[in-house]
PDB file of C-alpha atoms in Angstrom:
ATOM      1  CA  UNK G 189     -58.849 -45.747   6.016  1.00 58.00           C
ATOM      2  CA  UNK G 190     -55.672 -47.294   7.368  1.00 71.00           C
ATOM      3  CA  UNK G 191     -53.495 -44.620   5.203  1.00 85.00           C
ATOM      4  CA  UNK G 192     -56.244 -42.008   6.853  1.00 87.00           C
ATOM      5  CA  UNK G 193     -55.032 -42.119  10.246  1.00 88.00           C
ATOM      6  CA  UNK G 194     -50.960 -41.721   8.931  1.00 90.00           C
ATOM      7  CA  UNK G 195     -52.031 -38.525   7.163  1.00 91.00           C
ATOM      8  CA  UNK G 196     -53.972 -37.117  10.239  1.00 91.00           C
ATOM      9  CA  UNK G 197     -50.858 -37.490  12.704  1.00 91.00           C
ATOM     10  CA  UNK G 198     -48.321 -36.988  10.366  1.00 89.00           C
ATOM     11  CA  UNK G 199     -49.799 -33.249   9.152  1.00 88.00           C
ATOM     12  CA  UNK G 200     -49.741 -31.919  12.949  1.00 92.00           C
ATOM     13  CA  UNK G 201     -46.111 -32.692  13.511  1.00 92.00           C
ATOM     14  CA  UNK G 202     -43.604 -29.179  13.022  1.00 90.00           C
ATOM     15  CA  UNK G 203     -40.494 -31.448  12.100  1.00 89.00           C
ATOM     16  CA  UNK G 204     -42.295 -32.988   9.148  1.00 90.00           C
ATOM     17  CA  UNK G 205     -40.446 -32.060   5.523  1.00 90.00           C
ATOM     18  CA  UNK G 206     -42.632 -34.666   3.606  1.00 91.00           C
ATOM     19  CA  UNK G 207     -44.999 -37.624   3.657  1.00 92.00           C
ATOM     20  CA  UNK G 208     -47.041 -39.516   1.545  1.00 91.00           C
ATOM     21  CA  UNK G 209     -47.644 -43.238   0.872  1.00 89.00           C
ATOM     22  CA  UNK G 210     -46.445 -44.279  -2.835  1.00 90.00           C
ATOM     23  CA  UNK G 211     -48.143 -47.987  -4.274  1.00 90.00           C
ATOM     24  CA  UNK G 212     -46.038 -50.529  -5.951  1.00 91.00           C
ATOM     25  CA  UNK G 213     -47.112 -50.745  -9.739  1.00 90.00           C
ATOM     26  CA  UNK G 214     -46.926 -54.339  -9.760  1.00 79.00           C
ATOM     27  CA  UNK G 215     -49.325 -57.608 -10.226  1.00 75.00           C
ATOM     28  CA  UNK G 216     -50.102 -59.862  -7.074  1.00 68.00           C
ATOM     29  CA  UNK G 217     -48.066 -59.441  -4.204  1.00 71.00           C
ATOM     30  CA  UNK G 218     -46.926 -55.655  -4.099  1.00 73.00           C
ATOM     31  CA  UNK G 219     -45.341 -52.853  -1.580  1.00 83.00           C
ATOM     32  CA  UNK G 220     -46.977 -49.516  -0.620  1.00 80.00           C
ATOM     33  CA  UNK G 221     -44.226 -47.382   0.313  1.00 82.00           C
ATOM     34  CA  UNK G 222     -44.701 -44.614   3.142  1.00 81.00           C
ATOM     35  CA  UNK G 223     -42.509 -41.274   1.461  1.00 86.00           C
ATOM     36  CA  UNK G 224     -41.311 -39.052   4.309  1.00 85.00           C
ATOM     37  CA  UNK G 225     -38.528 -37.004   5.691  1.00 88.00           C
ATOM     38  CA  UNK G 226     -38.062 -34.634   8.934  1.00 88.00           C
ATOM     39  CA  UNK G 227     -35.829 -32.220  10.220  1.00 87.00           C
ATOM     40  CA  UNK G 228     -33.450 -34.096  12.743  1.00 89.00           C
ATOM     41  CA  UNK G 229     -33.866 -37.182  14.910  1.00 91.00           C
ATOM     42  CA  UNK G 230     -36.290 -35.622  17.487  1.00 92.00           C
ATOM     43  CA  UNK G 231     -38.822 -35.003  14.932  1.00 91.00           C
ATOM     44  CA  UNK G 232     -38.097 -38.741  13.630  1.00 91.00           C
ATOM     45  CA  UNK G 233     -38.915 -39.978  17.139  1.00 93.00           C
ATOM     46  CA  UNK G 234     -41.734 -37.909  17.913  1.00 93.00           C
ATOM     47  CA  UNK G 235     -43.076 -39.169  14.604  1.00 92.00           C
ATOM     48  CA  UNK G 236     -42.688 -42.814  15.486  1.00 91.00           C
ATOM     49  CA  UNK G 237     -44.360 -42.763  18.907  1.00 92.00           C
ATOM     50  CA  UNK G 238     -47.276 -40.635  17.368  1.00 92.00           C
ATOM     51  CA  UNK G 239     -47.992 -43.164  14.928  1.00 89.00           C
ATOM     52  CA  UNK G 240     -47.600 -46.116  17.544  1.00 89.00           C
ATOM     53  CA  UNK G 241     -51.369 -47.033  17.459  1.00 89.00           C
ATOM     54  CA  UNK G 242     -51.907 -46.847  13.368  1.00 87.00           C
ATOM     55  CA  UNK G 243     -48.162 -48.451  13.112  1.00 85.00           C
ATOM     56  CA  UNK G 244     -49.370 -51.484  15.224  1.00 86.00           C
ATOM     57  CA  UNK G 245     -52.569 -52.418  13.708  1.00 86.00           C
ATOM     58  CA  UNK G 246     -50.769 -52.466  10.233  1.00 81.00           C
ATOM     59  CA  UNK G 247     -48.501 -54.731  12.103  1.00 81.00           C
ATOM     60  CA  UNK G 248     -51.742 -57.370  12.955  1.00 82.00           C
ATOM     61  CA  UNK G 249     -52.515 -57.398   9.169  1.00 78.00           C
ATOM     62  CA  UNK G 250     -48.451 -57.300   7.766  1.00 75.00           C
ATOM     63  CA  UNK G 251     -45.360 -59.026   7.432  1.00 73.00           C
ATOM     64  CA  UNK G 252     -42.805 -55.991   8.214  1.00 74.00           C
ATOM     65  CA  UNK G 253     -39.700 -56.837   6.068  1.00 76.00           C
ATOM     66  CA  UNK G 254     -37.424 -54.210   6.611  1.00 77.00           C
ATOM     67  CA  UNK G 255     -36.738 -50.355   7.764  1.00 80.00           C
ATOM     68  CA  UNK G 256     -34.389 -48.014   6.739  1.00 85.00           C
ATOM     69  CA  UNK G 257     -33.059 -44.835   8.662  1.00 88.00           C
ATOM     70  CA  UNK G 258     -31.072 -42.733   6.155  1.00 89.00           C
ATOM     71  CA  UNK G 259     -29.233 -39.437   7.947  1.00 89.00           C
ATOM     72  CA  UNK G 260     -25.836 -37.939   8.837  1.00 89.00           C
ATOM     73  CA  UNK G 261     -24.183 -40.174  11.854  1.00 91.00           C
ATOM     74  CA  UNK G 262     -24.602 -37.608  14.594  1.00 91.00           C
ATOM     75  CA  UNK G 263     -28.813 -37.869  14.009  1.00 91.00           C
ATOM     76  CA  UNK G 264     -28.533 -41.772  13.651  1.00 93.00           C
ATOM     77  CA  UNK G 265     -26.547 -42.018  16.737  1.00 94.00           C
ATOM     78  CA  UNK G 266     -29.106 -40.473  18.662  1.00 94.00           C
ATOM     79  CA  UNK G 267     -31.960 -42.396  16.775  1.00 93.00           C
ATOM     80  CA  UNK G 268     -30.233 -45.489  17.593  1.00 95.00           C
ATOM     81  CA  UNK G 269     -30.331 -44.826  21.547  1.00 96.00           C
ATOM     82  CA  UNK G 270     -34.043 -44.524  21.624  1.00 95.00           C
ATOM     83  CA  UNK G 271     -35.014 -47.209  19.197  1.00 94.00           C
ATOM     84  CA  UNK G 272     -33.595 -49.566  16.833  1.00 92.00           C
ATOM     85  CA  UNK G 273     -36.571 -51.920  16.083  1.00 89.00           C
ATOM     86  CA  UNK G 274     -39.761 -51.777  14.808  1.00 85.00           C
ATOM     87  CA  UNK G 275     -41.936 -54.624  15.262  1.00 82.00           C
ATOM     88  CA  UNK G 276     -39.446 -57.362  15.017  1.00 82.00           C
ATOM     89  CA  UNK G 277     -37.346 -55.504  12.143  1.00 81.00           C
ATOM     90  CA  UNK G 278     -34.159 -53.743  13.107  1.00 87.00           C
ATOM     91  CA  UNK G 279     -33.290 -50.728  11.742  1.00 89.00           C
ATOM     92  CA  UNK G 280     -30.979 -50.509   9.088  1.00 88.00           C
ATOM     93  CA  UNK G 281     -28.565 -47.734   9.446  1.00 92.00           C
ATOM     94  CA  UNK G 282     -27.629 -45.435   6.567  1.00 92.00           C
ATOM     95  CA  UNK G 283     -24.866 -42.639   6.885  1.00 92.00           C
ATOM     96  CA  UNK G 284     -25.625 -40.097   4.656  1.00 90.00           C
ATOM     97  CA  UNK G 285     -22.383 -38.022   3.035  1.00 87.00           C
ATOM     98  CA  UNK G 286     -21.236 -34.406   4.477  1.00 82.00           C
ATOM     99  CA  UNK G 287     -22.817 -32.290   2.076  1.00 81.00           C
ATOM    100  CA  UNK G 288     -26.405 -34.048   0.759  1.00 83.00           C
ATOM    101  CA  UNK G 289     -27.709 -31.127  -1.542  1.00 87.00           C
ATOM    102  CA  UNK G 290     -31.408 -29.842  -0.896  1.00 86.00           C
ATOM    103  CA  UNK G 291     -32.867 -27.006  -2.766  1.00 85.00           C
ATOM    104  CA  UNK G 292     -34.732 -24.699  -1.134  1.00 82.00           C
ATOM    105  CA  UNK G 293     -39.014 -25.205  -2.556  1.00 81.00           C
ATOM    106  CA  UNK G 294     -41.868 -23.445  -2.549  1.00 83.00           C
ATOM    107  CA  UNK G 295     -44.151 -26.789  -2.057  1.00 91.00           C
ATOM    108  CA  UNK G 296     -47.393 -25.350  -0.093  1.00 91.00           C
ATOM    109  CA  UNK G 297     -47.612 -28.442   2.495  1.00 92.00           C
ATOM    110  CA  UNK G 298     -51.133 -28.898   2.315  1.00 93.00           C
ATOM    111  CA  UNK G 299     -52.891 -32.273   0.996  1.00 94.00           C
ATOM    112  CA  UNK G 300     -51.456 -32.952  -2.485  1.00 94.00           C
ATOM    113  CA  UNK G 301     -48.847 -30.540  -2.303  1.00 94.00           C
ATOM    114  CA  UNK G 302     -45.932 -33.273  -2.936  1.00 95.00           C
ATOM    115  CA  UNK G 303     -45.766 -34.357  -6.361  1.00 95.00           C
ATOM    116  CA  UNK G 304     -41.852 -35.033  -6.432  1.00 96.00           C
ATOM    117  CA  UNK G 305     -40.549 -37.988  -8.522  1.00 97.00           C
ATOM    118  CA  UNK G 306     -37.978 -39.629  -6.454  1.00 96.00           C
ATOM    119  CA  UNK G 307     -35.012 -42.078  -8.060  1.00 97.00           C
ATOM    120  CA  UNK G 308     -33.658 -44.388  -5.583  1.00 95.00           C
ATOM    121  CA  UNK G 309     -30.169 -46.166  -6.572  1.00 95.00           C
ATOM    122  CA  UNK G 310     -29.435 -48.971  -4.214  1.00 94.00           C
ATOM    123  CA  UNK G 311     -25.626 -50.816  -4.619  1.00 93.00           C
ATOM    124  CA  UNK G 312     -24.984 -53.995  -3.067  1.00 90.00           C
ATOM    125  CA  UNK G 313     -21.228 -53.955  -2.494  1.00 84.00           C
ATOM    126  CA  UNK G 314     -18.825 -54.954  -0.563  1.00 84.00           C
ATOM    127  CA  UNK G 315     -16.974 -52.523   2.570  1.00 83.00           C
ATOM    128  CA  UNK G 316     -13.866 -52.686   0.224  1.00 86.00           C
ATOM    129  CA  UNK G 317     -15.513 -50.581  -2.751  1.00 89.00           C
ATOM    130  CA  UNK G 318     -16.919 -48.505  -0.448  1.00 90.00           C
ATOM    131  CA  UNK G 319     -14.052 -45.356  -1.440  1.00 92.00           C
ATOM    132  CA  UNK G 320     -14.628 -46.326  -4.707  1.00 93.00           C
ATOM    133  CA  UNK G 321     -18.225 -45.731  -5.005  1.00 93.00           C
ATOM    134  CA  UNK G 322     -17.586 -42.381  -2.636  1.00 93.00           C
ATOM    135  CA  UNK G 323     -15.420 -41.351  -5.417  1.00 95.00           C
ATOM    136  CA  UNK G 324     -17.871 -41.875  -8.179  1.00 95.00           C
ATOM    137  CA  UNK G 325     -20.969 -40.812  -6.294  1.00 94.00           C
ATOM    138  CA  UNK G 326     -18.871 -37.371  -5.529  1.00 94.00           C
ATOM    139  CA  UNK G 327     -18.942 -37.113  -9.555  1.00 95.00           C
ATOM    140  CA  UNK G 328     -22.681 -37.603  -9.309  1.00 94.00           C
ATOM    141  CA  UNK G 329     -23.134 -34.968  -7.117  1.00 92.00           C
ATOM    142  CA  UNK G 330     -21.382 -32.351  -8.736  1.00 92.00           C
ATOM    143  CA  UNK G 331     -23.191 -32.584 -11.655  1.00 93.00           C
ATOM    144  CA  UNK G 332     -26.541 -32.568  -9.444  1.00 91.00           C
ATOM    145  CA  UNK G 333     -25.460 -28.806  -8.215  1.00 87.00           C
ATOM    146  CA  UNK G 334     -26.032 -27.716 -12.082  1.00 89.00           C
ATOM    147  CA  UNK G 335     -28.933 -29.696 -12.651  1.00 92.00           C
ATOM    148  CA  UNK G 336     -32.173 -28.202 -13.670  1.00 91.00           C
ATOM    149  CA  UNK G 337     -34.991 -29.550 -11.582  1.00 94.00           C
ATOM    150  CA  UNK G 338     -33.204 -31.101  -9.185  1.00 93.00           C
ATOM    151  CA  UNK G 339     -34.466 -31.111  -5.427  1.00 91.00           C
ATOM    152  CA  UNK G 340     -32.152 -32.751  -3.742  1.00 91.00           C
ATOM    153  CA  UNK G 341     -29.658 -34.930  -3.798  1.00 93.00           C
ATOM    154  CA  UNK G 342     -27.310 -37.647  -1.451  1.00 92.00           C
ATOM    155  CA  UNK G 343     -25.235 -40.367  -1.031  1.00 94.00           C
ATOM    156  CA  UNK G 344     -25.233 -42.341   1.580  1.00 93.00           C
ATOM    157  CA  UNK G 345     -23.388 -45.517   2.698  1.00 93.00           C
ATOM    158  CA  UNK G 346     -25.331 -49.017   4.825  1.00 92.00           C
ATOM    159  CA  UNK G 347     -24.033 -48.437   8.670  1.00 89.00           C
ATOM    160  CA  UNK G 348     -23.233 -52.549   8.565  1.00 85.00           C
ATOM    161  CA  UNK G 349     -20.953 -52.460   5.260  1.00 81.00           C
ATOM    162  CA  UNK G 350     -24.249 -53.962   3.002  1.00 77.00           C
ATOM    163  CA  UNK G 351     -23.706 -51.342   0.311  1.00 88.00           C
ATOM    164  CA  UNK G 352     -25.081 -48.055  -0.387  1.00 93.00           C
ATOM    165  CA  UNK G 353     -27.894 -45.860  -1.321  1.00 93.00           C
ATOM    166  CA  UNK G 354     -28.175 -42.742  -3.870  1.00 95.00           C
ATOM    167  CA  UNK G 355     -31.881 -40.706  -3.462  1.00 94.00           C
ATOM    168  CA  UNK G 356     -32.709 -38.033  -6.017  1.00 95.00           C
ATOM    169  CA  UNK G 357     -35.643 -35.793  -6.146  1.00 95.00           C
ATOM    170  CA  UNK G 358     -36.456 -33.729  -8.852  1.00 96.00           C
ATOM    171  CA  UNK G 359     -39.337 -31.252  -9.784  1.00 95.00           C
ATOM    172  CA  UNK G 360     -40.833 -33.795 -12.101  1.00 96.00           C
ATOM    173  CA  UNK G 361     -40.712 -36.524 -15.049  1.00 97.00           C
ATOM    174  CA  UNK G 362     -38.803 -34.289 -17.789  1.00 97.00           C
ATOM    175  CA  UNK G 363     -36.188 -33.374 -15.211  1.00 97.00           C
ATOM    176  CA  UNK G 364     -35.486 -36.811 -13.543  1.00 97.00           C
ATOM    177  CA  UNK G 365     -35.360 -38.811 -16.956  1.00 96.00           C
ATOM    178  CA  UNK G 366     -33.162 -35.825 -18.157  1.00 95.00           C
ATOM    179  CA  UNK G 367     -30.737 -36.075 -15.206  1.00 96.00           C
ATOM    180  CA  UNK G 368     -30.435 -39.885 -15.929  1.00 94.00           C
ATOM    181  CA  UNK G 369     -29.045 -39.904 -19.504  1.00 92.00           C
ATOM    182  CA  UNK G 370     -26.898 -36.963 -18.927  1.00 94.00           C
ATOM    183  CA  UNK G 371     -25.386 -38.896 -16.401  1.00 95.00           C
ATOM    184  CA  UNK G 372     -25.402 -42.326 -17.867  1.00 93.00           C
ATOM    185  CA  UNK G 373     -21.662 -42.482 -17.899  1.00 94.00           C
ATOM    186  CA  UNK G 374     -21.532 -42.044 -14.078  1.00 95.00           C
ATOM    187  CA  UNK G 375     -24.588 -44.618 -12.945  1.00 94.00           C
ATOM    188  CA  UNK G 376     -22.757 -47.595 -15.128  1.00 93.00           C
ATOM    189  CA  UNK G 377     -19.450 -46.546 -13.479  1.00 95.00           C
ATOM    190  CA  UNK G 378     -21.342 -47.001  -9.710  1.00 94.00           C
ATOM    191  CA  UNK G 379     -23.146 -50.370 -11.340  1.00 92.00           C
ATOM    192  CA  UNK G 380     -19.448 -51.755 -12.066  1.00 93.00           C
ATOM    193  CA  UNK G 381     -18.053 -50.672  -9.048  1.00 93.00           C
ATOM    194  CA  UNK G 382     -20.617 -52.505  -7.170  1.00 88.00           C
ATOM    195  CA  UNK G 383     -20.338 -55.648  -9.465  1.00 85.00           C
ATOM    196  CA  UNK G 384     -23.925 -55.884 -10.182  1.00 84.00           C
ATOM    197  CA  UNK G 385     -26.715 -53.473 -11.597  1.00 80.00           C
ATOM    198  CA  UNK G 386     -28.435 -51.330  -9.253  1.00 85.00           C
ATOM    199  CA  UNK G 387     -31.595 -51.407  -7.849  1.00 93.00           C
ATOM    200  CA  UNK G 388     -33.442 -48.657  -8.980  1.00 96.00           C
ATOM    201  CA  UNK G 389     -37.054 -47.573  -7.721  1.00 95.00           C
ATOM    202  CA  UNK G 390     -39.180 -44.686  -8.820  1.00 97.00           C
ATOM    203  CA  UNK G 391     -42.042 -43.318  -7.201  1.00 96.00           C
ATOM    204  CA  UNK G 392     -44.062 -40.221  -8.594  1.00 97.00           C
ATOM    205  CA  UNK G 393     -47.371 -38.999  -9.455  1.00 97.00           C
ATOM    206  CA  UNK G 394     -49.165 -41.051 -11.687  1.00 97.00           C
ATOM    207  CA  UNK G 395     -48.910 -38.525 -14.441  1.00 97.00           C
ATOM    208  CA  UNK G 396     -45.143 -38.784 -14.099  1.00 98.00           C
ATOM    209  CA  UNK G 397     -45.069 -42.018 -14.186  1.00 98.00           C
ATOM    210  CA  UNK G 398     -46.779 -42.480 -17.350  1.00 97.00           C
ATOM    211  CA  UNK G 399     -44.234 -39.766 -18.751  1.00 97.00           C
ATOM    212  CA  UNK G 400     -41.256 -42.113 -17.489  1.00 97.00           C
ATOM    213  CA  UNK G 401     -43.048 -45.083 -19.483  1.00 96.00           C
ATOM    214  CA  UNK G 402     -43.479 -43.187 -22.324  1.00 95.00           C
ATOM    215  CA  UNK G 403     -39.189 -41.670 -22.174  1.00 93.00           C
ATOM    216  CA  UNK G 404     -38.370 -45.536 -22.286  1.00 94.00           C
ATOM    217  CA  UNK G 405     -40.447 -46.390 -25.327  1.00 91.00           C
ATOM    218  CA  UNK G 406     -38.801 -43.316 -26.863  1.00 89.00           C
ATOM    219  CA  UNK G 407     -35.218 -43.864 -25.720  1.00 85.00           C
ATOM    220  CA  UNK G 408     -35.545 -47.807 -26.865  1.00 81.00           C
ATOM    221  CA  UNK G 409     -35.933 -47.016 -30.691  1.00 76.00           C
ATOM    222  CA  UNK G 410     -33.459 -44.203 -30.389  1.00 69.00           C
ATOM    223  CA  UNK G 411     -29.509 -44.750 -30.851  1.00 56.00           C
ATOM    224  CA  UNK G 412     -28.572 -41.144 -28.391  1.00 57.00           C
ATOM    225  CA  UNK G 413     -25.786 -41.615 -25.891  1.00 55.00           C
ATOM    226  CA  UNK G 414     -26.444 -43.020 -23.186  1.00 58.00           C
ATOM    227  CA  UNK G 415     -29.756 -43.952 -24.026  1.00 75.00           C
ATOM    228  CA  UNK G 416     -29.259 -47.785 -23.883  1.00 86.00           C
ATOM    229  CA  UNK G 417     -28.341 -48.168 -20.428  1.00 87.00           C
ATOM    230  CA  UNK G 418     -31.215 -45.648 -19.089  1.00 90.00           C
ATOM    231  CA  UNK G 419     -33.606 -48.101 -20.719  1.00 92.00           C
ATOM    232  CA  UNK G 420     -32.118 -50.831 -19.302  1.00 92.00           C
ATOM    233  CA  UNK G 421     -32.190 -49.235 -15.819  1.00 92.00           C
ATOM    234  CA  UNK G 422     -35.754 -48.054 -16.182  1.00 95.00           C
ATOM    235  CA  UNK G 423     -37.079 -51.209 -17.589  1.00 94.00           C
ATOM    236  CA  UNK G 424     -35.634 -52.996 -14.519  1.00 94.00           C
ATOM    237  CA  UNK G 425     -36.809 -50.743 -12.058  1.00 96.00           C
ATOM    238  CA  UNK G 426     -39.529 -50.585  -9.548  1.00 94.00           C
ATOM    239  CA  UNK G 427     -42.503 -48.279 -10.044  1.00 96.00           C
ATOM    240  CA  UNK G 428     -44.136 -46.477  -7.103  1.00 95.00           C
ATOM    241  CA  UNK G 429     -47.766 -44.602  -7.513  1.00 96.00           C
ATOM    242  CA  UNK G 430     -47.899 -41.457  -4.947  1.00 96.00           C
ATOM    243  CA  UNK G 431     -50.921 -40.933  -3.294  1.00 93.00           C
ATOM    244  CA  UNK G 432     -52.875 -37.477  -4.234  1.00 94.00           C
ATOM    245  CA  UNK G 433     -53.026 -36.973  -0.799  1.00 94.00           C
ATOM    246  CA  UNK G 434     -49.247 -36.996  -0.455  1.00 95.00           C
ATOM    247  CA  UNK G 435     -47.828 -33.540   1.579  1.00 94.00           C
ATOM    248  CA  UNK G 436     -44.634 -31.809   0.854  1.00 94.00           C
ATOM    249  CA  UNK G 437     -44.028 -28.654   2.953  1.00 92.00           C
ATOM    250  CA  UNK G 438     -42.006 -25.436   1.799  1.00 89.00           C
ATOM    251  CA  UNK G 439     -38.180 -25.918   2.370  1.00 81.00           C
ATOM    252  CA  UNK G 440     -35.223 -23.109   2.878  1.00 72.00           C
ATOM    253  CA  UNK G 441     -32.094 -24.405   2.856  1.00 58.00           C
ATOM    254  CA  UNK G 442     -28.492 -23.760   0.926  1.00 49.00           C
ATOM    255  CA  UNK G 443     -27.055 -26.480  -1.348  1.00 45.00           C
ATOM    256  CA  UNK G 444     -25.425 -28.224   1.365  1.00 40.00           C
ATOM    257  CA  UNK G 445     -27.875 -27.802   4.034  1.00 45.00           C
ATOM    258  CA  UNK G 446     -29.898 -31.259   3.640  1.00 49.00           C
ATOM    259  CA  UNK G 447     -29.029 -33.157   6.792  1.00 54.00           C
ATOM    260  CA  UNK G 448     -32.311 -33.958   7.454  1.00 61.00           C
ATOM    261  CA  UNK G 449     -33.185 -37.621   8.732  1.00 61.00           C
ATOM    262  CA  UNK G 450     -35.028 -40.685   7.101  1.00 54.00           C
ATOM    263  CA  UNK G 451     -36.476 -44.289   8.178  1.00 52.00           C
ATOM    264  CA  UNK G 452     -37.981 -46.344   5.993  1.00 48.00           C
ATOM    265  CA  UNK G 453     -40.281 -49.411   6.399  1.00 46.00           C
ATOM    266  CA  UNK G 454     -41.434 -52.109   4.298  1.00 44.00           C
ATOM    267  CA  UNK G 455     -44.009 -54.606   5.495  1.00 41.00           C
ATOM    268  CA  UNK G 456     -45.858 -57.611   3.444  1.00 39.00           C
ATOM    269  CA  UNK G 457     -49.550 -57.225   3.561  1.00 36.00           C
ATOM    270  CA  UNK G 458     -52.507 -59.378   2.507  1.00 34.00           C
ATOM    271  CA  UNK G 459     -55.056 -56.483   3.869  1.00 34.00           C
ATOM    272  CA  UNK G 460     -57.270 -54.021   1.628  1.00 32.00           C
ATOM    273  CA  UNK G 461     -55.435 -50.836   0.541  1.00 38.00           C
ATOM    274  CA  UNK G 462     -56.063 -47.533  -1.593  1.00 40.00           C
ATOM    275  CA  UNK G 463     -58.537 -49.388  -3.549  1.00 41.00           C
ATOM    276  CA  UNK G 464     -59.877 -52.049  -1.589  1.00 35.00           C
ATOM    277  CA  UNK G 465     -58.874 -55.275  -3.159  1.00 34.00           C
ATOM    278  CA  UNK G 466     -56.521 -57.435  -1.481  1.00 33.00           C
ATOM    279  CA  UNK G 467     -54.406 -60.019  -2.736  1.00 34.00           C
ATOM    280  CA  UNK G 468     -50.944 -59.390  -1.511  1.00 37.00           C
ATOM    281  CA  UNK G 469     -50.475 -55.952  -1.624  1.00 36.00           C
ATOM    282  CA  UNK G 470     -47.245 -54.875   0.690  1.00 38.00           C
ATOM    283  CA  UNK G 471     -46.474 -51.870   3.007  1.00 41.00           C
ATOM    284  CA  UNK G 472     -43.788 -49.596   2.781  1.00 42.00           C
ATOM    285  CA  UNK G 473     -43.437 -46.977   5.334  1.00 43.00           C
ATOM    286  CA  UNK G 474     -40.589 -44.743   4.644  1.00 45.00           C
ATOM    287  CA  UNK G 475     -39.032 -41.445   6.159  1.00 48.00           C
ATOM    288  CA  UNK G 476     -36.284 -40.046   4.365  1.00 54.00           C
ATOM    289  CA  UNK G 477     -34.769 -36.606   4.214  1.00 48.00           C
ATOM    290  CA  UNK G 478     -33.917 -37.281   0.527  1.00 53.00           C
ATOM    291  CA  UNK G 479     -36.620 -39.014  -1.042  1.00 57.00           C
TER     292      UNK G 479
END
């Protein structure tokens, strides 16, 4: 019901791109991620003071542990002067690159029209590797321009120095676990950069998920390059289940036009969700133009 009264603002809005809530496949205490993306800041603000009455009483039942605005600097700026908060969580501040690649799609934006699997790379690194993951990430993104399946693609780098954050969408499973060990090289040159692995989440249709599961068994008993280190990043990672109900409208764009904008929440919740148990199930409410 909660998730209900998201869906029924969130549809109406014209600067929507995407949203749908995504739910941690994970025993006990567990995240339910909010997917979404709009056009520009406006439509981000708009957005959050539509969604001011559903936003709060998720608040009353919630721990909210953190939110993330992805977007080129000129859009965060003016997020920023409006609000920087919500709840008692700050905004954290992601610059997105120059050119973020996103393909135009033909996604129908109707209830269960989004069924994009999203890879989310997060680097914990220091300001002084920063040109050094830039460099690498650049690599990353030139292969994405020939990459079959790909939706979109960007880079972008924490506003405070905390590190950085590479989003990926692609059309589905094949494509994203495909795009992964053809670029193996590339993700374990960002991981040593960084000095530690990264944090990878994926969230997808069920379906796709169960595809991604099933590429890992596969990859693990086979000796192909690369192969080893997807495993090991897909065997660490977090999985995300996306709602049937998720939207995705139609997008027209160029390679380099994706500077759309992207906040993302996550709260801690002991309430009843999709399915109606409880038992620590956590709240993610995310806006992203890359996701």
């Amino acid at each position: 019901a909660q998730c209900d009264s998201f869906y029924e603002r969130a549809k109406t809005e014209e600067g929507l791109l995407f949203y749908g809530f995504c739910f941690e496949e994970a025993d006990g205490d567990c995240e339910v991620h909010v997917r979404q993306g709009f056009k520009d800041a406006a439509s981000l603000l708009t957005h959050l003071r539509a969604i001011d009455v559903p936003i709060q009483a998720a608040l009353k039942l919630s721990q909210l542990e953190r939110v993330e605005v992805h977007g080129p600097a000129s859009e965060l700026r003016k997020v920023e002067a409006e609000q920087s908060a919500l709840g008692e969580a700050k905004f954290q501040f992601f610059e997105s690159e120059a050119e973020p690649l996103r393909r135009a799609s033909p996604h129908a934006g109707a209830h269960g029209s989004d069924t994009v699997v999203s890879l989310c790379h997060y680097y914990d690194a220091s300001a002084e590797a920063e040109p050094q993951l830039r460099a690498s990430a650049a690599k990353l993104r030139g292969e994405a321009l020939g990459t079959p399946g790909l939706e979109h693609h960007g880079f972008a780098v924490a506003a405070d120095g905390g590190g950085a954050h590479i989003g990926q969408g692609f059309a589905g499973a094949e494509a994203a676990t495909a795009s992964l060990a053809r670029n193996a090289a590339i993700h374990r040159e960002l991981a040593e950069i960084s000095g530690k692995p990264a944090r990878l989440e994926v969230h997808g249709p069920p379906a796709a998920l169960v595809q991604i599961r099933a590429f890992i068994v596969q990859q693990a008993s086979a000796s192909r390059s690369g192969g080893a280190f997807v495993v090991e990043q897909l065997q660490g990672a977090r999985f995300f289940v996306l709602d049937e109900r998720a939207i995705r409208r139609a997008y027209v764009g160029s390679p380099v036009d994706g500077q759309a904008i992207a906040p993302e929440v996550i709260l801690q919740d002991a309430s009843p969700k999709r399915d109606g148990r409880g038992s620590g199930r956590g709240f993610f409410f995310s806006t992203c133009g890359g996701c």
